Amino acid sequence: MQAYRKVAREGGDPLATPREARRIVPTFRVAAEIVHAEHEISWKNPKHAKQWITTLTQYAYPVIGDHRVNAIATSDVLRVLSPIWLTKPETAIRVRQRISTVMDWAKAAGYRSGHNPVEGVTRGLPKQTDTDQHHAAVPLHKVAGFVQALR
């Protein structure tokens, strides 16, 4: 009782601690499933909806799937992305975006406070190399023949 009075005198909410202890915070896996279900309705392409959850299942769940969303840190996200950052850059970027979406939902739903742990993760990852292979330009004197062949 005295502890509650002390918290109240200091301007705090004496009931906040017991409420916080009873509050159930979802795991990343549960939160991702909720976000997926809520957003799936708005996606026009069913293939995209399937890929959205599949990438998280394959890459994020083994590392952070059982962590509570309020306990996930930037270092956890870094552990998810590091193995695929250079080998599968497009997939890694999508996984990062999807984890960020789940973390934003968790904050909006009141399960987490503070910054999104995905925000600073790229500072801990190496620079991705440009893997685009562009076609060589057609020399100017061969453009007419190229256009003719194209037709």
mmCIF file of C-alpha atoms in Angstrom:
data_model
loop_
_atom_site.group_PDB
_atom_site.id
_atom_site.type_symbol
_atom_site.label_atom_id
_atom_site.label_comp_id
_atom_site.label_asym_id
_atom_site.label_seq_id
_atom_site.Cartn_x
_atom_site.Cartn_y
_atom_site.Cartn_z
ATOM 1 C CA MET A 1 0.000 0.000 0.000
ATOM 2 C CA GLN A 2 2.770 2.421 0.900
ATOM 3 C CA ALA A 3 4.487 1.782 -2.417
ATOM 4 C CA TYR A 4 1.299 2.766 -4.273
ATOM 5 C CA ARG A 5 0.993 5.984 -2.255
ATOM 6 C CA LYS A 6 4.610 6.858 -2.976
ATOM 7 C CA VAL A 7 4.089 6.371 -6.726
ATOM 8 C CA ALA A 8 0.930 8.532 -6.591
ATOM 9 C CA ARG A 9 2.737 11.303 -4.671
ATOM 10 C CA GLU A 10 5.460 11.334 -7.323
ATOM 11 C CA GLY A 11 2.836 11.899 -10.012
ATOM 12 C CA GLY A 12 2.749 8.327 -11.326
ATOM 13 C CA ASP A 13 -0.117 5.939 -11.782
ATOM 14 C CA PRO A 14 -0.082 3.340 -8.997
ATOM 15 C CA LEU A 15 -2.287 1.013 -11.045
ATOM 16 C CA ALA A 16 -0.060 1.130 -14.138
ATOM 17 C CA THR A 17 2.425 -1.465 -12.865
ATOM 18 C CA PRO A 18 -0.170 -4.159 -12.110
ATOM 19 C CA ARG A 19 -1.910 -3.434 -15.424
ATOM 20 C CA GLU A 20 1.404 -3.691 -17.263
ATOM 21 C CA ALA A 21 2.128 -7.035 -15.613
ATOM 22 C CA ARG A 22 -1.237 -8.450 -16.760
ATOM 23 C CA ARG A 23 -1.005 -7.120 -20.312
ATOM 24 C CA ILE A 24 -0.330 -9.808 -22.892
ATOM 25 C CA VAL A 25 2.195 -8.750 -25.517
ATOM 26 C CA PRO A 26 2.139 -10.829 -28.714
ATOM 27 C CA THR A 27 5.177 -12.523 -30.177
ATOM 28 C CA PHE A 28 6.545 -11.335 -33.497
ATOM 29 C CA ARG A 29 4.993 -14.372 -35.183
ATOM 30 C CA VAL A 30 1.504 -13.591 -33.824
ATOM 31 C CA ALA A 31 1.854 -9.884 -34.639
ATOM 32 C CA ALA A 32 2.986 -10.665 -38.195
ATOM 33 C CA GLU A 33 0.003 -12.985 -38.713
ATOM 34 C CA ILE A 34 -2.360 -10.245 -37.481
ATOM 35 C CA VAL A 35 -0.774 -7.601 -39.734
ATOM 36 C CA HIS A 36 -0.868 -9.996 -42.684
ATOM 37 C CA ALA A 37 -4.554 -10.768 -42.130
ATOM 38 C CA GLU A 38 -5.428 -7.075 -41.812
ATOM 39 C CA HIS A 39 -3.515 -6.030 -44.945
ATOM 40 C CA GLU A 40 -4.290 -9.055 -47.122
ATOM 41 C CA ILE A 41 -7.732 -7.670 -47.933
ATOM 42 C CA SER A 42 -6.236 -4.588 -49.585
ATOM 43 C CA TRP A 43 -3.686 -6.442 -51.716
ATOM 44 C CA LYS A 44 -4.928 -7.133 -55.219
ATOM 45 C CA ASN A 45 -2.416 -9.864 -55.995
ATOM 46 C CA PRO A 46 -2.813 -13.097 -53.983
ATOM 47 C CA LYS A 47 0.757 -14.052 -54.907
ATOM 48 C CA HIS A 48 2.032 -10.931 -53.116
ATOM 49 C CA ALA A 49 -0.005 -11.780 -50.015
ATOM 50 C CA LYS A 50 1.496 -15.268 -49.931
ATOM 51 C CA GLN A 51 5.029 -13.973 -50.480
ATOM 52 C CA TRP A 52 4.595 -11.357 -47.738
ATOM 53 C CA ILE A 53 4.103 -13.930 -44.998
ATOM 54 C CA THR A 54 6.370 -16.568 -46.572
ATOM 55 C CA THR A 55 9.449 -14.326 -46.459
ATOM 56 C CA LEU A 56 8.836 -13.587 -42.779
ATOM 57 C CA THR A 57 8.245 -17.289 -42.080
ATOM 58 C CA GLN A 58 11.447 -18.270 -43.817
ATOM 59 C CA TYR A 59 13.825 -15.540 -42.641
ATOM 60 C CA ALA A 60 12.425 -13.719 -39.580
ATOM 61 C CA TYR A 61 10.548 -16.383 -37.602
ATOM 62 C CA PRO A 62 13.582 -18.622 -36.964
ATOM 63 C CA VAL A 63 15.404 -15.677 -35.341
ATOM 64 C CA ILE A 64 12.711 -13.447 -33.768
ATOM 65 C CA GLY A 65 9.449 -15.337 -34.229
ATOM 66 C CA ASP A 66 9.097 -16.220 -30.541
ATOM 67 C CA HIS A 67 10.312 -12.843 -29.197
ATOM 68 C CA ARG A 68 7.698 -10.477 -27.763
ATOM 69 C CA VAL A 69 7.327 -7.412 -30.003
ATOM 70 C CA ASN A 70 8.175 -5.070 -27.128
ATOM 71 C CA ALA A 71 11.528 -6.856 -26.613
ATOM 72 C CA ILE A 72 12.830 -6.866 -30.201
ATOM 73 C CA ALA A 73 15.922 -4.707 -30.631
ATOM 74 C CA THR A 74 17.911 -3.496 -33.629
ATOM 75 C CA SER A 75 20.489 -6.219 -32.950
ATOM 76 C CA ASP A 76 17.761 -8.856 -33.389
ATOM 77 C CA VAL A 77 16.737 -7.409 -36.762
ATOM 78 C CA LEU A 78 20.411 -7.306 -37.731
ATOM 79 C CA ARG A 79 20.678 -11.040 -36.979
ATOM 80 C CA VAL A 80 17.709 -11.666 -39.302
ATOM 81 C CA LEU A 81 19.096 -9.641 -42.200
ATOM 82 C CA SER A 82 22.847 -10.325 -42.021
ATOM 83 C CA PRO A 83 22.791 -13.815 -43.613
ATOM 84 C CA ILE A 84 20.839 -12.657 -46.680
ATOM 85 C CA TRP A 85 21.849 -8.989 -47.010
ATOM 86 C CA LEU A 86 24.525 -9.552 -49.671
ATOM 87 C CA THR A 87 23.429 -12.899 -51.106
ATOM 88 C CA LYS A 88 19.738 -12.031 -51.607
ATOM 89 C CA PRO A 89 19.603 -8.228 -51.553
ATOM 90 C CA GLU A 90 16.089 -7.801 -52.953
ATOM 91 C CA THR A 91 14.657 -10.342 -50.508
ATOM 92 C CA ALA A 92 16.556 -8.765 -47.602
ATOM 93 C CA ILE A 93 15.123 -5.335 -48.410
ATOM 94 C CA ARG A 94 11.606 -6.771 -48.533
ATOM 95 C CA VAL A 95 12.082 -8.642 -45.247
ATOM 96 C CA ARG A 96 13.346 -5.415 -43.653
ATOM 97 C CA GLN A 97 10.287 -3.512 -44.897
ATOM 98 C CA ARG A 98 7.920 -6.214 -43.649
ATOM 99 C CA ILE A 99 9.531 -6.381 -40.214
ATOM 100 C CA SER A 100 9.251 -2.600 -40.059
ATOM 101 C CA THR A 101 5.539 -2.792 -40.883
ATOM 102 C CA VAL A 102 4.968 -5.304 -38.073
ATOM 103 C CA MET A 103 6.931 -3.148 -35.610
ATOM 104 C CA ASP A 104 4.960 -0.033 -36.637
ATOM 105 C CA TRP A 105 1.727 -1.963 -36.050
ATOM 106 C CA ALA A 106 2.963 -3.083 -32.615
ATOM 107 C CA LYS A 107 3.676 0.524 -31.662
ATOM 108 C CA ALA A 108 0.317 1.738 -32.956
ATOM 109 C CA ALA A 109 -1.469 -1.073 -31.096
ATOM 110 C CA GLY A 110 0.233 -0.034 -27.856
ATOM 111 C CA TYR A 111 2.450 -3.091 -27.460
ATOM 112 C CA ARG A 112 5.693 -1.207 -27.931
ATOM 113 C CA SER A 113 7.081 2.257 -27.306
ATOM 114 C CA GLY A 114 10.114 4.088 -28.584
ATOM 115 C CA HIS A 115 11.669 3.877 -32.014
ATOM 116 C CA ASN A 116 11.211 1.150 -34.595
ATOM 117 C CA PRO A 117 14.234 -1.219 -34.305
ATOM 118 C CA VAL A 118 14.450 -1.464 -38.090
ATOM 119 C CA GLU A 119 15.271 2.255 -38.467
ATOM 120 C CA GLY A 120 19.009 2.054 -37.813
ATOM 121 C CA VAL A 121 19.710 -1.481 -38.938
ATOM 122 C CA THR A 122 21.246 -0.601 -42.317
ATOM 123 C CA ARG A 123 24.091 1.216 -40.553
ATOM 124 C CA GLY A 124 25.189 -2.160 -39.214
ATOM 125 C CA LEU A 125 25.065 -3.892 -42.585
ATOM 126 C CA PRO A 126 27.604 -3.695 -45.442
ATOM 127 C CA LYS A 127 26.784 -1.732 -48.578
ATOM 128 C CA GLN A 128 24.954 -3.830 -51.125
ATOM 129 C CA THR A 129 26.693 -4.033 -54.486
ATOM 130 C CA ASP A 130 24.927 -3.061 -57.679
ATOM 131 C CA THR A 131 24.011 -6.329 -59.384
ATOM 132 C CA ASP A 132 22.171 -4.860 -62.364
ATOM 133 C CA GLN A 133 23.586 -5.998 -65.690
ATOM 134 C CA HIS A 134 22.781 -3.441 -68.368
ATOM 135 C CA HIS A 135 22.932 -4.109 -72.092
ATOM 136 C CA ALA A 136 25.681 -2.433 -74.047
ATOM 137 C CA ALA A 137 24.630 0.574 -76.100
ATOM 138 C CA VAL A 138 24.251 0.123 -79.845
ATOM 139 C CA PRO A 139 26.985 2.072 -81.659
ATOM 140 C CA LEU A 140 25.599 5.100 -83.470
ATOM 141 C CA HIS A 141 26.451 3.836 -86.959
ATOM 142 C CA LYS A 142 24.454 0.580 -86.300
ATOM 143 C CA VAL A 143 21.274 2.214 -84.944
ATOM 144 C CA ALA A 144 19.508 2.323 -88.339
ATOM 145 C CA GLY A 145 20.144 -1.379 -88.934
ATOM 146 C CA PHE A 146 19.045 -2.231 -85.389
ATOM 147 C CA VAL A 147 15.757 -0.356 -85.765
ATOM 148 C CA GLN A 148 15.184 -2.021 -89.141
ATOM 149 C CA ALA A 149 15.789 -5.479 -87.631
ATOM 150 C CA LEU A 150 13.519 -4.611 -84.701
ATOM 151 C CA ARG A 151 10.618 -3.872 -87.027
#
